[in-house]
Structure formats: C-alpha cells, structure tokens
XYZ file of C-alpha atoms in Angstrom:
506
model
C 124.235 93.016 87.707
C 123.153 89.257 88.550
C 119.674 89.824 87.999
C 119.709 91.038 84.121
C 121.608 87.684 83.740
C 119.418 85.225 85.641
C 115.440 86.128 84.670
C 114.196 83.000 86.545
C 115.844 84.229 89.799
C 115.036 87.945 89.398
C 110.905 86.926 89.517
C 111.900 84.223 92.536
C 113.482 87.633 94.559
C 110.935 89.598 93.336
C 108.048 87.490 94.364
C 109.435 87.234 98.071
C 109.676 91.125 98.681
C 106.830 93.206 100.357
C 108.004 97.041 99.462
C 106.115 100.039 100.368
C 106.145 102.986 98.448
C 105.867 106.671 98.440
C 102.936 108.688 97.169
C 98.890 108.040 96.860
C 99.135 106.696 93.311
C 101.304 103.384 92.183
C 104.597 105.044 91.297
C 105.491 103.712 87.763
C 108.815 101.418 89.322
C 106.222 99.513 91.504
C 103.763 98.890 87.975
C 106.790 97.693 86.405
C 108.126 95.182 89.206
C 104.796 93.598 89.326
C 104.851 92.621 85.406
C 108.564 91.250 86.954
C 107.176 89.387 89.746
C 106.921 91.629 92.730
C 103.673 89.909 94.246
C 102.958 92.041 97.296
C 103.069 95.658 98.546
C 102.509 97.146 101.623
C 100.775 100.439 102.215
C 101.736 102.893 104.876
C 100.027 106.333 106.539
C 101.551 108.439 103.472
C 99.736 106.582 100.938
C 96.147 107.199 102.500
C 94.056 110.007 101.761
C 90.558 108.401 102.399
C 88.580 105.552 101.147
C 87.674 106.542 97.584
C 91.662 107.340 97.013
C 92.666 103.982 98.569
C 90.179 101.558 97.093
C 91.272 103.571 93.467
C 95.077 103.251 94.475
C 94.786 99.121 95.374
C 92.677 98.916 91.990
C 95.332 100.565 89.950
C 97.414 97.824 91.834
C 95.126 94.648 90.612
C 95.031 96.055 87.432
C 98.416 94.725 86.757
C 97.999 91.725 89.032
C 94.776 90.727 89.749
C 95.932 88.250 92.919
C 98.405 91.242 94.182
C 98.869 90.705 97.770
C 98.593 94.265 99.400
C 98.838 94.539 103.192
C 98.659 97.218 105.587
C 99.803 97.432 109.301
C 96.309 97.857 110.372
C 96.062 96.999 114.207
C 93.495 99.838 115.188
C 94.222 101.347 118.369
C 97.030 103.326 118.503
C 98.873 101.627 115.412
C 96.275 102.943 112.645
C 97.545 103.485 108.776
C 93.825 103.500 107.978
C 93.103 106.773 110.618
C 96.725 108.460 110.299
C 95.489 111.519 110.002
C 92.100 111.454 111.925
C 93.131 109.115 114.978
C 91.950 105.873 115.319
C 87.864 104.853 115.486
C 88.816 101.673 117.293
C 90.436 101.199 120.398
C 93.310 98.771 120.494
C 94.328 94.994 121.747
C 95.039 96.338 125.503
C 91.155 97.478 125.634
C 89.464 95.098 124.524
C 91.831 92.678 126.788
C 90.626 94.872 129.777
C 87.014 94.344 128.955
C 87.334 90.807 127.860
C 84.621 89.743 125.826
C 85.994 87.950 123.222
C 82.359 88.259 121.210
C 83.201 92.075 120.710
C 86.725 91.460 120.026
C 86.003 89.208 117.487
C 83.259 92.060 116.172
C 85.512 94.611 116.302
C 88.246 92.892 114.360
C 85.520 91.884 111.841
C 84.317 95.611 111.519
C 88.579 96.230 110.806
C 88.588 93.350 108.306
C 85.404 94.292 106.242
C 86.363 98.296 106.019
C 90.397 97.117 104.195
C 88.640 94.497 102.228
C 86.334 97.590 100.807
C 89.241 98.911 100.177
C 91.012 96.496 98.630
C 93.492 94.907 101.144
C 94.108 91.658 101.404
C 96.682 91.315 104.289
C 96.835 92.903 107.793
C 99.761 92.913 109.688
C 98.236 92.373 112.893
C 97.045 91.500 115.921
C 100.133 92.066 117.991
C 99.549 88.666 120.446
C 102.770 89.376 122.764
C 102.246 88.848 126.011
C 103.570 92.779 127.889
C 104.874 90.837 130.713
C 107.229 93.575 130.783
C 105.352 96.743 131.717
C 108.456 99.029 130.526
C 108.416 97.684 127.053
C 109.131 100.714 124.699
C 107.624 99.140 121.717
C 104.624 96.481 122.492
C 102.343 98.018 125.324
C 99.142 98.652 124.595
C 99.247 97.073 121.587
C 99.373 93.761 123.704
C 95.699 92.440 124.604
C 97.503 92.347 128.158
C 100.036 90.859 130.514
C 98.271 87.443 130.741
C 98.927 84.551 128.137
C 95.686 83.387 128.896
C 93.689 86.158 128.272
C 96.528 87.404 124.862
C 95.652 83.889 123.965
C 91.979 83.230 123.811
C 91.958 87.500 122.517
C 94.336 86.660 119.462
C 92.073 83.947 118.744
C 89.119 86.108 118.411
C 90.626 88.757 116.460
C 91.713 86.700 113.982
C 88.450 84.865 113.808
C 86.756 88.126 113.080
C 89.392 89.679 110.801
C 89.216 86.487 108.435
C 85.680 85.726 108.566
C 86.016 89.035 106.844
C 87.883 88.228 104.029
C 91.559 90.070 104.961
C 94.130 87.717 106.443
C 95.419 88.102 109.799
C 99.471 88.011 110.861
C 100.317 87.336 114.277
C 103.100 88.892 115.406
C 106.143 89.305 116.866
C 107.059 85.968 117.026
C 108.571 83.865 119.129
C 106.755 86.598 121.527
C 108.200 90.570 122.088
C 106.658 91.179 125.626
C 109.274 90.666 127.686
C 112.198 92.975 126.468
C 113.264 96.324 126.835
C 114.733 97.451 123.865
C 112.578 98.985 120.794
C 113.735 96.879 117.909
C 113.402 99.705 115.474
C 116.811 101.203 117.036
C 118.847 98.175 118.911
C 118.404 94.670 119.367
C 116.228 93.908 122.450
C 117.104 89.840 123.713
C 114.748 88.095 126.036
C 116.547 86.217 128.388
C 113.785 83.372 129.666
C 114.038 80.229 129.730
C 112.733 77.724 126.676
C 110.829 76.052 129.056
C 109.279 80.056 130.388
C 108.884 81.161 126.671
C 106.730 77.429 126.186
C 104.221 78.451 128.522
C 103.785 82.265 128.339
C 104.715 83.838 124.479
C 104.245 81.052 123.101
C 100.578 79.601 123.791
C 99.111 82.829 121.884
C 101.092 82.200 118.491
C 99.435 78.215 119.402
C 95.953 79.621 119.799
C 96.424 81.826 116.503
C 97.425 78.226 114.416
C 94.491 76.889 116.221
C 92.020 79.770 114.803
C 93.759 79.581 110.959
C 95.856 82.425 111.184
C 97.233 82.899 107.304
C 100.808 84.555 108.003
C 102.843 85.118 111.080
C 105.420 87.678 111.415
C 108.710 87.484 112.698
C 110.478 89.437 115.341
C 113.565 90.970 115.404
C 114.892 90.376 118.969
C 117.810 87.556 120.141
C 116.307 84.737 122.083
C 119.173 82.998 123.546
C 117.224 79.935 124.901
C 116.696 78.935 121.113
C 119.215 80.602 119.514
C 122.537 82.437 120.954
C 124.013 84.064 118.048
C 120.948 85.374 115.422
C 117.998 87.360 115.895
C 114.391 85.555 115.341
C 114.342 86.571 111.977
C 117.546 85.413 110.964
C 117.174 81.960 112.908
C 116.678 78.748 110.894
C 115.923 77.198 114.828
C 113.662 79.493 115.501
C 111.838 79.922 112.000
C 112.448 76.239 110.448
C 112.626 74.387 113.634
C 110.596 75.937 115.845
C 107.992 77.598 114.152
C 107.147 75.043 110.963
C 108.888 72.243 112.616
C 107.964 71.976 116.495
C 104.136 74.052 115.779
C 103.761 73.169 112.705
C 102.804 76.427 111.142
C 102.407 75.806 107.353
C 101.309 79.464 106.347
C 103.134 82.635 105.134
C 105.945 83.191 107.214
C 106.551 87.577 107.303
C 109.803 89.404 108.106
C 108.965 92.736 110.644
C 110.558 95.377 108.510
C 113.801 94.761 107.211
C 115.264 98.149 107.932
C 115.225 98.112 111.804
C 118.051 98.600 113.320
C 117.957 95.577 115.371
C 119.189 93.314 112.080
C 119.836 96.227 109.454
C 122.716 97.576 112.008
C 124.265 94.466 111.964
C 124.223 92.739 108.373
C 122.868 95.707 106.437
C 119.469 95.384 104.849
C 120.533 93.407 102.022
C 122.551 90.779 104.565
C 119.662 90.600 106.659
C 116.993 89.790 103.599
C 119.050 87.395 102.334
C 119.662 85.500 105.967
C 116.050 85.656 106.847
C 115.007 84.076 103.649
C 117.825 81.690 104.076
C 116.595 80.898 107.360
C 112.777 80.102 106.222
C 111.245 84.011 105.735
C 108.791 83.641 102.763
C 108.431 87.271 102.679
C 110.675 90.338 103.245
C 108.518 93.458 104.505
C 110.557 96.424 103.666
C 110.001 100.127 103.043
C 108.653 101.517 106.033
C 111.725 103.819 105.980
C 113.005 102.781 102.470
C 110.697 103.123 100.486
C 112.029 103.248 96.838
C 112.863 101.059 93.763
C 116.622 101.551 94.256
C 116.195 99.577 97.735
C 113.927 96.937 96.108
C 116.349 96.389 93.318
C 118.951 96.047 96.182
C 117.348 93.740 97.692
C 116.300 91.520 94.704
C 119.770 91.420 93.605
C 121.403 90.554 97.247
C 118.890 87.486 96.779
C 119.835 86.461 93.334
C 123.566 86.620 94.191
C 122.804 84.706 97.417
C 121.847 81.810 94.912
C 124.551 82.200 93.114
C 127.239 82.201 96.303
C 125.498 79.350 98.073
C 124.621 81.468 100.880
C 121.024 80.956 99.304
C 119.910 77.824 98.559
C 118.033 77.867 95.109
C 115.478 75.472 96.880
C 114.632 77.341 99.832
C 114.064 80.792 97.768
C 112.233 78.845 95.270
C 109.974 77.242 98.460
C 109.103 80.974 99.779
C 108.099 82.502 96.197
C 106.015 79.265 96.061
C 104.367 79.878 99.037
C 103.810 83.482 98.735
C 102.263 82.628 95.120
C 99.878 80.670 97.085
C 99.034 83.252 99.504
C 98.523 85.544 96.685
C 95.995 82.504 94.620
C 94.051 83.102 97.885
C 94.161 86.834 97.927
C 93.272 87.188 94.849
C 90.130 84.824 95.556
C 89.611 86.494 98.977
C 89.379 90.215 97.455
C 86.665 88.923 94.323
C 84.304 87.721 97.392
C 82.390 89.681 100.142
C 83.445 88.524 103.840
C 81.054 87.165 106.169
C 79.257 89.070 109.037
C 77.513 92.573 108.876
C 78.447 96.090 109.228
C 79.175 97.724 112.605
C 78.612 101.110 112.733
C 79.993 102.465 116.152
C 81.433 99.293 117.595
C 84.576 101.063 118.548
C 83.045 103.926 121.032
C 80.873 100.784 122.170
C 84.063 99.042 122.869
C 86.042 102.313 124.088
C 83.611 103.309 126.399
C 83.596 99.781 127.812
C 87.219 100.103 128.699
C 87.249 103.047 130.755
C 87.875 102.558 134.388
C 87.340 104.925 137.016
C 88.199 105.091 140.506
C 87.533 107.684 143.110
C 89.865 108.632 145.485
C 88.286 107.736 149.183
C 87.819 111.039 150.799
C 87.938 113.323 147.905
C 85.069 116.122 147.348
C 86.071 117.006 143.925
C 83.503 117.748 141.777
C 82.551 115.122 139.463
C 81.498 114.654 137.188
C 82.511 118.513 135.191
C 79.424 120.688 135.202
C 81.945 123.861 134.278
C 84.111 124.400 131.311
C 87.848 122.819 132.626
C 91.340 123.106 132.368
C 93.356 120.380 130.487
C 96.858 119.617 130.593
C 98.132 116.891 128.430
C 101.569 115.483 128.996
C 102.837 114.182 125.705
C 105.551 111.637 125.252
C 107.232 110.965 121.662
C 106.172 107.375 120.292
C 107.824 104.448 118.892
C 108.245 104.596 114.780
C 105.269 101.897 114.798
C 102.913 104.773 116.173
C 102.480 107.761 114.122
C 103.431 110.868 116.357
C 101.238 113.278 114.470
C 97.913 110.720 114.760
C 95.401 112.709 116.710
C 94.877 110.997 120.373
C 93.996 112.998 123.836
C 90.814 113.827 125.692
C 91.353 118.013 125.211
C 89.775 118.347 121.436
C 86.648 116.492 122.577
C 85.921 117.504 126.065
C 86.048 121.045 124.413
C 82.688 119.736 122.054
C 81.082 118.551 125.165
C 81.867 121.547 127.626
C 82.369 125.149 126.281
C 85.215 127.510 127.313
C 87.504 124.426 127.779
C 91.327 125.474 127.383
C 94.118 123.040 126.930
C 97.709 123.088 126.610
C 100.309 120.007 125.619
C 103.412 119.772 126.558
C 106.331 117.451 126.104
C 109.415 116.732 128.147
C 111.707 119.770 125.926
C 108.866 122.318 126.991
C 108.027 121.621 130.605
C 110.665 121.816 133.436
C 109.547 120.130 136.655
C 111.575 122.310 138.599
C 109.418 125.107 137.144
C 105.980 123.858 137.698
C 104.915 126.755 139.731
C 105.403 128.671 137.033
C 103.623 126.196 134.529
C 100.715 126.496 136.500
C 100.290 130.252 136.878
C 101.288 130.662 133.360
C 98.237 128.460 132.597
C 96.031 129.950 135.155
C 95.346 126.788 137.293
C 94.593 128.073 140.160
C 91.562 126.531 142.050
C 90.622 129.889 142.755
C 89.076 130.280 138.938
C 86.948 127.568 140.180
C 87.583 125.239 137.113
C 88.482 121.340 137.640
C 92.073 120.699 136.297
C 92.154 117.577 134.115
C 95.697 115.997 133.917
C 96.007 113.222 130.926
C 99.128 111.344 130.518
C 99.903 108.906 128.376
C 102.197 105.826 128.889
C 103.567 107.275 132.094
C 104.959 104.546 133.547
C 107.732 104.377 130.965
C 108.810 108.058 131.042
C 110.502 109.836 134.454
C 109.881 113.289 133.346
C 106.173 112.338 132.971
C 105.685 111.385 136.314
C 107.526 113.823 137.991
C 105.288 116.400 136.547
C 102.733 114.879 137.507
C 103.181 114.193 140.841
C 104.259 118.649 140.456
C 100.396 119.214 139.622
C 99.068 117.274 141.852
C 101.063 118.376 144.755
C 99.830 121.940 143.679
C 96.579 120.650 142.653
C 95.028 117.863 144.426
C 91.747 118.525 143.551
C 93.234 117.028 139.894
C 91.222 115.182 137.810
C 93.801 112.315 135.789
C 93.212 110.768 132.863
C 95.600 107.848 131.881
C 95.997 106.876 128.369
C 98.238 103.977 127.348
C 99.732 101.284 129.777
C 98.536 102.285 133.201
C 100.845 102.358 135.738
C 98.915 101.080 138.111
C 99.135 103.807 141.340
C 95.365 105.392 140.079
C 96.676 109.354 141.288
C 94.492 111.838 141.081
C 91.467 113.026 142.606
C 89.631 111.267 140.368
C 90.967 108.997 138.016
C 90.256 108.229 134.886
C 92.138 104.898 132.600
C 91.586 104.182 128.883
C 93.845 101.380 128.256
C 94.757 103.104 125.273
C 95.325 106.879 123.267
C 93.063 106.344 120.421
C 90.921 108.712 119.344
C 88.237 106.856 120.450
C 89.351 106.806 123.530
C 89.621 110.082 124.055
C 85.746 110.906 122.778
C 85.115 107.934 125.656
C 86.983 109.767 128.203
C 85.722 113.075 127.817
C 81.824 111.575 127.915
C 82.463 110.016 131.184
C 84.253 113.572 132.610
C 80.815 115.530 131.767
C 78.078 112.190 132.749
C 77.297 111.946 129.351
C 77.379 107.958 129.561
C-alpha cells in the first residue's frame, strides 16, 4: 500500500505507535518494525513470567534498539502487569490516599520504579491522578488516591517524585480527569458533564501538580467533555490536547493515547480513524494492543497514518512533531535505562503501607469475638472487574487467613452462583451456623457499585449478625458488620494485611 511507497513516512508512523505483543519472547514482526522505526512497546500480564524472563525479554528488545522505549501499565494495587499472576505486593493509589503520608507514597512508588528499571522498563503508565468524585465509577475507583483534589494532588506529586527519582518515567493519567463519569471507557463513551470552570478546580489541579513534579508523559482519556469540547472525545480533541493541555498548562512532554481499541473511540471511527485523529489532534504516541495485539493491526495502523499525510487529514508537520518528540523521549530512555535510579531498596514497604490502610470499626454493642482465636468461615463475594484489572490476579483475605488460622474454609461466589432469594440455603449448604461456634467472615469487594453484592450481604448478616466484614475496594461507606474491617483496596497485600489484623497478629 502507501507505506512501501513513502519510506520516510512509514518510520514517522512507525515511531508514533506503542504496540503490545503476544508471547514472553520478542515475536520476530516486532524485531523487524524496530529496524523500521517502531520506537516503543508496551508489555502486558501475558508477556511476564518473572524477573529473569522479563529483564531477558526487554534485553532482546535493546538489542535492536538500544533507546527502545518499553512501558508497562504498572500502577501496583489492583492494576499490576508486574504481579498478574501472584497478586499485587503493593497496595494501590486509594491506600496510600487513606493513610496520607506522602513520604511513603513517594517510597513506595520509588520501590515500583527501581524493581521495572531492573527489569528493563523505561515507561510506566501510571499513577491514575483522577479525582473519584464519583463513587459509582466502573473504571477509576480505587485506583484514584481519593475523592479529594487536594489530597489526588499533593499524592500524584509524590508518586511521581518517587517513580522518577528511580529512573522509569511516570504518565499521569486520564486526562483532562476520569473521576466523575459513569461509563467504563473500555465499552462506551462515558462524558462528564461539569462545568470548565468545576473541571479548573477539581480534575484538573492534579494533572497541574504532576507538571509541577516533572512528570515525563501524560495520557489521554477517552471520555467527551462537553465544557471543552462538544463533539470529540479527549483523545481526539485538538482543544483539549493542543489547547488545553500544551497550550493553557503548558505541558511540553510526551503526550500518550489510553489504548486505541476501546470502545469509547474504536466504536466510533474504528481504530485506524481514531489513531489517525488523535495524532492529528496533538497524540505523540498511539498505545495499542491491549486487545490487538499483532503486526497485522500495527501495519494497519502505520498505514492509516501514512495515508492520513497523504489525504490532508494528517498534516505532515504535526506527525513529523510527535515522532520527534517521542525520539526524544526515547534519547532519554535510553540514557535513563544505562544509569541506576536514586534511593535504596525497600524490602516490605507494601505490607508496611497495607497494613497502614486498614481501618476498623466496631460495632457499639457487639460481643463478637475479636479478634479470631478459632479457625473461621469465609465467604467472599466476587464481582467481575474492568478489562484494566486482571480478573484472574489473586486478591481476597481467604488464602491467607487460612496460613494464619488452621481449619479455615472458604467459598467465593459471584452474582451467576449465589441467589439472594436462596441465602438460607447458601448458608446451610456452607455450614454457617453460629452453632459450630466459628466467626463468619464476609469480604466484599467494591460493593457499592454492584446490587446483587449488597443484597447478599445484607442476607448474611440478617442471618448472621455476629458477621465479621471485610471490605475491599471503594468502601461504601455504611461500615456493616459486627466488626468491620476496610482495605481501601483488593491487592494481595491487602489481603495478607487483613487477615493479620482478624487473628491480632499486628
């Protein structure tokens, strides 16, 4: 097509793409689009194995570009690529909001930064600094430092501090801010509805305070934002990327696409329209391959570009500008992944930091016993996550409380397996009855955004009072339960937290 006819193009489009791949060795189509240009990839969950694979994997990578930019969606917390398969080590942006110490924050985004920079990462896409003024937000949550722009603000900061100091560049994202919408961008196109003059003084300050600390990249979102821009989504906006972003903040770094394949702009222009409009509108780089992750999609892409030039719907100049300034970013990559980062190891910080966020409140009259000198029961209500969270990433407080107190029993269920109308049954079935003298511990997780969760558990505790609850995720806020136990997150860590503070062990 185009491309085989205009070399000088071709390595423009290919610079400005950010594919991901399948597999946990560089596939020989993503060797050969480097030696063509392709100056960035993006690793996902499915190409991580453990450390020694992924440091080998990025160095196979280098080999054929030493200043290869190669990012990962890294957030910690309950977005992990890193800890797919293990859970997460690190609690997430809502916890460390809760606890509010913006010395650990910046520590624990250090520890992040100095673990993918062993590994040969140069780019995180993260921290998330929305502001979750929206507490049913499908997509953001607890991957929010909280529902304050304050506290998101002076949090994001931090973070980014520590992640840099590191050697690993920092992205904040979603920008112009994703906390206030309802729709998860992956499927439809959420729109925030607010005011400018709103969106100036709460989304906005955090992306201000991320300039501020020398954040290297911020990401766009895909989400309509009438008050700037009635007719195209964020990342298709030349007023909200050109005018707003480099123009009114004066953001000079590496401006990032969120995935290209979401339905939000894919549904509408098709992933090709949609790279070639977000360039067009100031995008420097297109992350893609999340979902399509293959050469055939990368060619597509690289030739949409080239005959974008060549139709005028691309300026020359402006995709010529973005491959500049993602050859820039990569100069400094390539600089950044020669060098060690600054600060030294921190072996545990996470659990440090996850204990630190749990809360716990007592019910006032309650004579439950706590906390569990007996092995217990554990029911965990599962919902099914966002594509940004992997569902099969290990999270709960059942696998651990089971090392710390023997004869533990659990059961998870999701809304296709548990009928409230049956939760009688659920409960002999499971053998809850106080009269086996074992504590009941209830953990739910992001309950305030799913009926069916709530309803059973407001079943078990009606039958079950005596209920110990443990929320992970975005608390609701009503504290039910006996006891009851919140996170501020379903990491892993969190979970190991949890389950220490059930048996006294902290």
């Amino acid at each position: 097509m185009a491309v085989r006819s205009h070399p000088a193009l071709e390595r423009l489009a290919n610079a400005v793409l950010q594919p991901g791949f399948e597999g946990t060795t560089a596939p020989d189509w993503v060797r050969r689009r480097i030696s063509e240009g392709l100056a960035s990839v993006v690793l996902f969950g499915r190409n991580i194995q453990g450390p020694e694979q992924v440091a080998a994997l990025t160095a196979s990578l280098r080999a054929e570009n030493p200043d290869l930019i190669i990012a990962i969606d890294e957030e910690a917390g309950d977005v992990t690529r890193l800890e797919v398969r293990t859970g997460s080590s690190r609690p997430g942006n809502l916890a460390l909001g809760v606890i509010d110490d913006i010395d650990l924050t910046e520590e624990v985004a250090r520890d992040i930064g100095r673990e993918l920079r062993s590994l040969g990462v140069s780019l995180n896409y993260a921290p998330s600094v929305d502001v979750n003024t929206n507490p049913r937000n499908p997509v953001i949550g607890v991957r929010a430092f909280g529902a304050r722009t304050d506290v998101v603000s002076r949090h994001a900061a931090a973070w980014i501090r520590g992640l840099q100091s590191a050697g690993v560049a920092a992205c904040a994202k979603h920008f112009p801010g994703h906390g206030d919408t309802v729709v998860d961008s992956h499927h439809g196109l959420p729109q925030v509805s607010a005011h400018a003059d709103t969106i100036a003084l709460t989304a906005l300050p955090p992306f201000i305070a991320a300039m501020d600390a020398g954040v290297r990249a911020v990401m766009t979102a895909h989400m309509l934002v009438p008050a700037f821009d009635e007719k195209l989504p964020a990342t298709l906006s030349r007023r909200i990327i050109n005018d707003l972003l480099r123009g009114e903040l004066g953001f000079t770094g590496m401006i990032v696409t969120d995935a290209i394949e979401m339905g939000a702009v894919a549904d509408r222009y098709g992933i090709a329209g949609a790279a070639v409009k977000a360039v067009a509108a100031g995008a420097d780089a297109v992350c893609v391959g999340g979902e399509n992750a293959d050469d055939g999609t990368t060619v597509k892409l690289a030739d949409a570009l080239v005959a974008g030039v060549l139709d005028g719907s691309l300026p020359e100049e402006r995709l010529a500008d973005a491959a500049a300034r993602v050859t820039d970013f990569a100069a400094w990559s390539g600089t950044a992944s020669r060098h060690p980062g600054e600060g030294d190891d921190a072996p545990g910080i996470g659990l440090v930091a996850a204990r630190r966020a749990v809360h716990v409140h007592h019910r006032p009259g309650s004579t439950a016993p706590f906390p569990l000198r007996r092995a217990a029961h554990v029911v965990e209500l599962s919902p099914t996550t966002n594509l940004a969270i992997d569902n099969s990433t290990p999270w709960g407080v059942a696998d651990p409380l089971k090392a710390l107190r023997a004869g533990t029993t659990s059961v998870r269920l999701g809304e296709p397996e548990l009928d409230v109308a049956d939760i009688d049954d659920v409960l002999r079935r499971l053998a809850l009855a106080p009269a086996d003298g074992r504590a009941l511990v209830v953990v739910v997780r992001d309950a305030a955004r799913y009926g069916w969760m709530a309803r059973a558990l407001t079943g078990l505790l009606r039958r079950r009072p005596d209920a110990v609850v443990v929320e992970m995720g975005l608390p609701a806020g009503d504290r039910p339960g006996a006891v009851h136990l919140t996170t501020h997150g379903a990491t892993r860590v969190s979970g190991i937290a949890a389950a220490e503070v059930l048996v006294g062990a902290v």
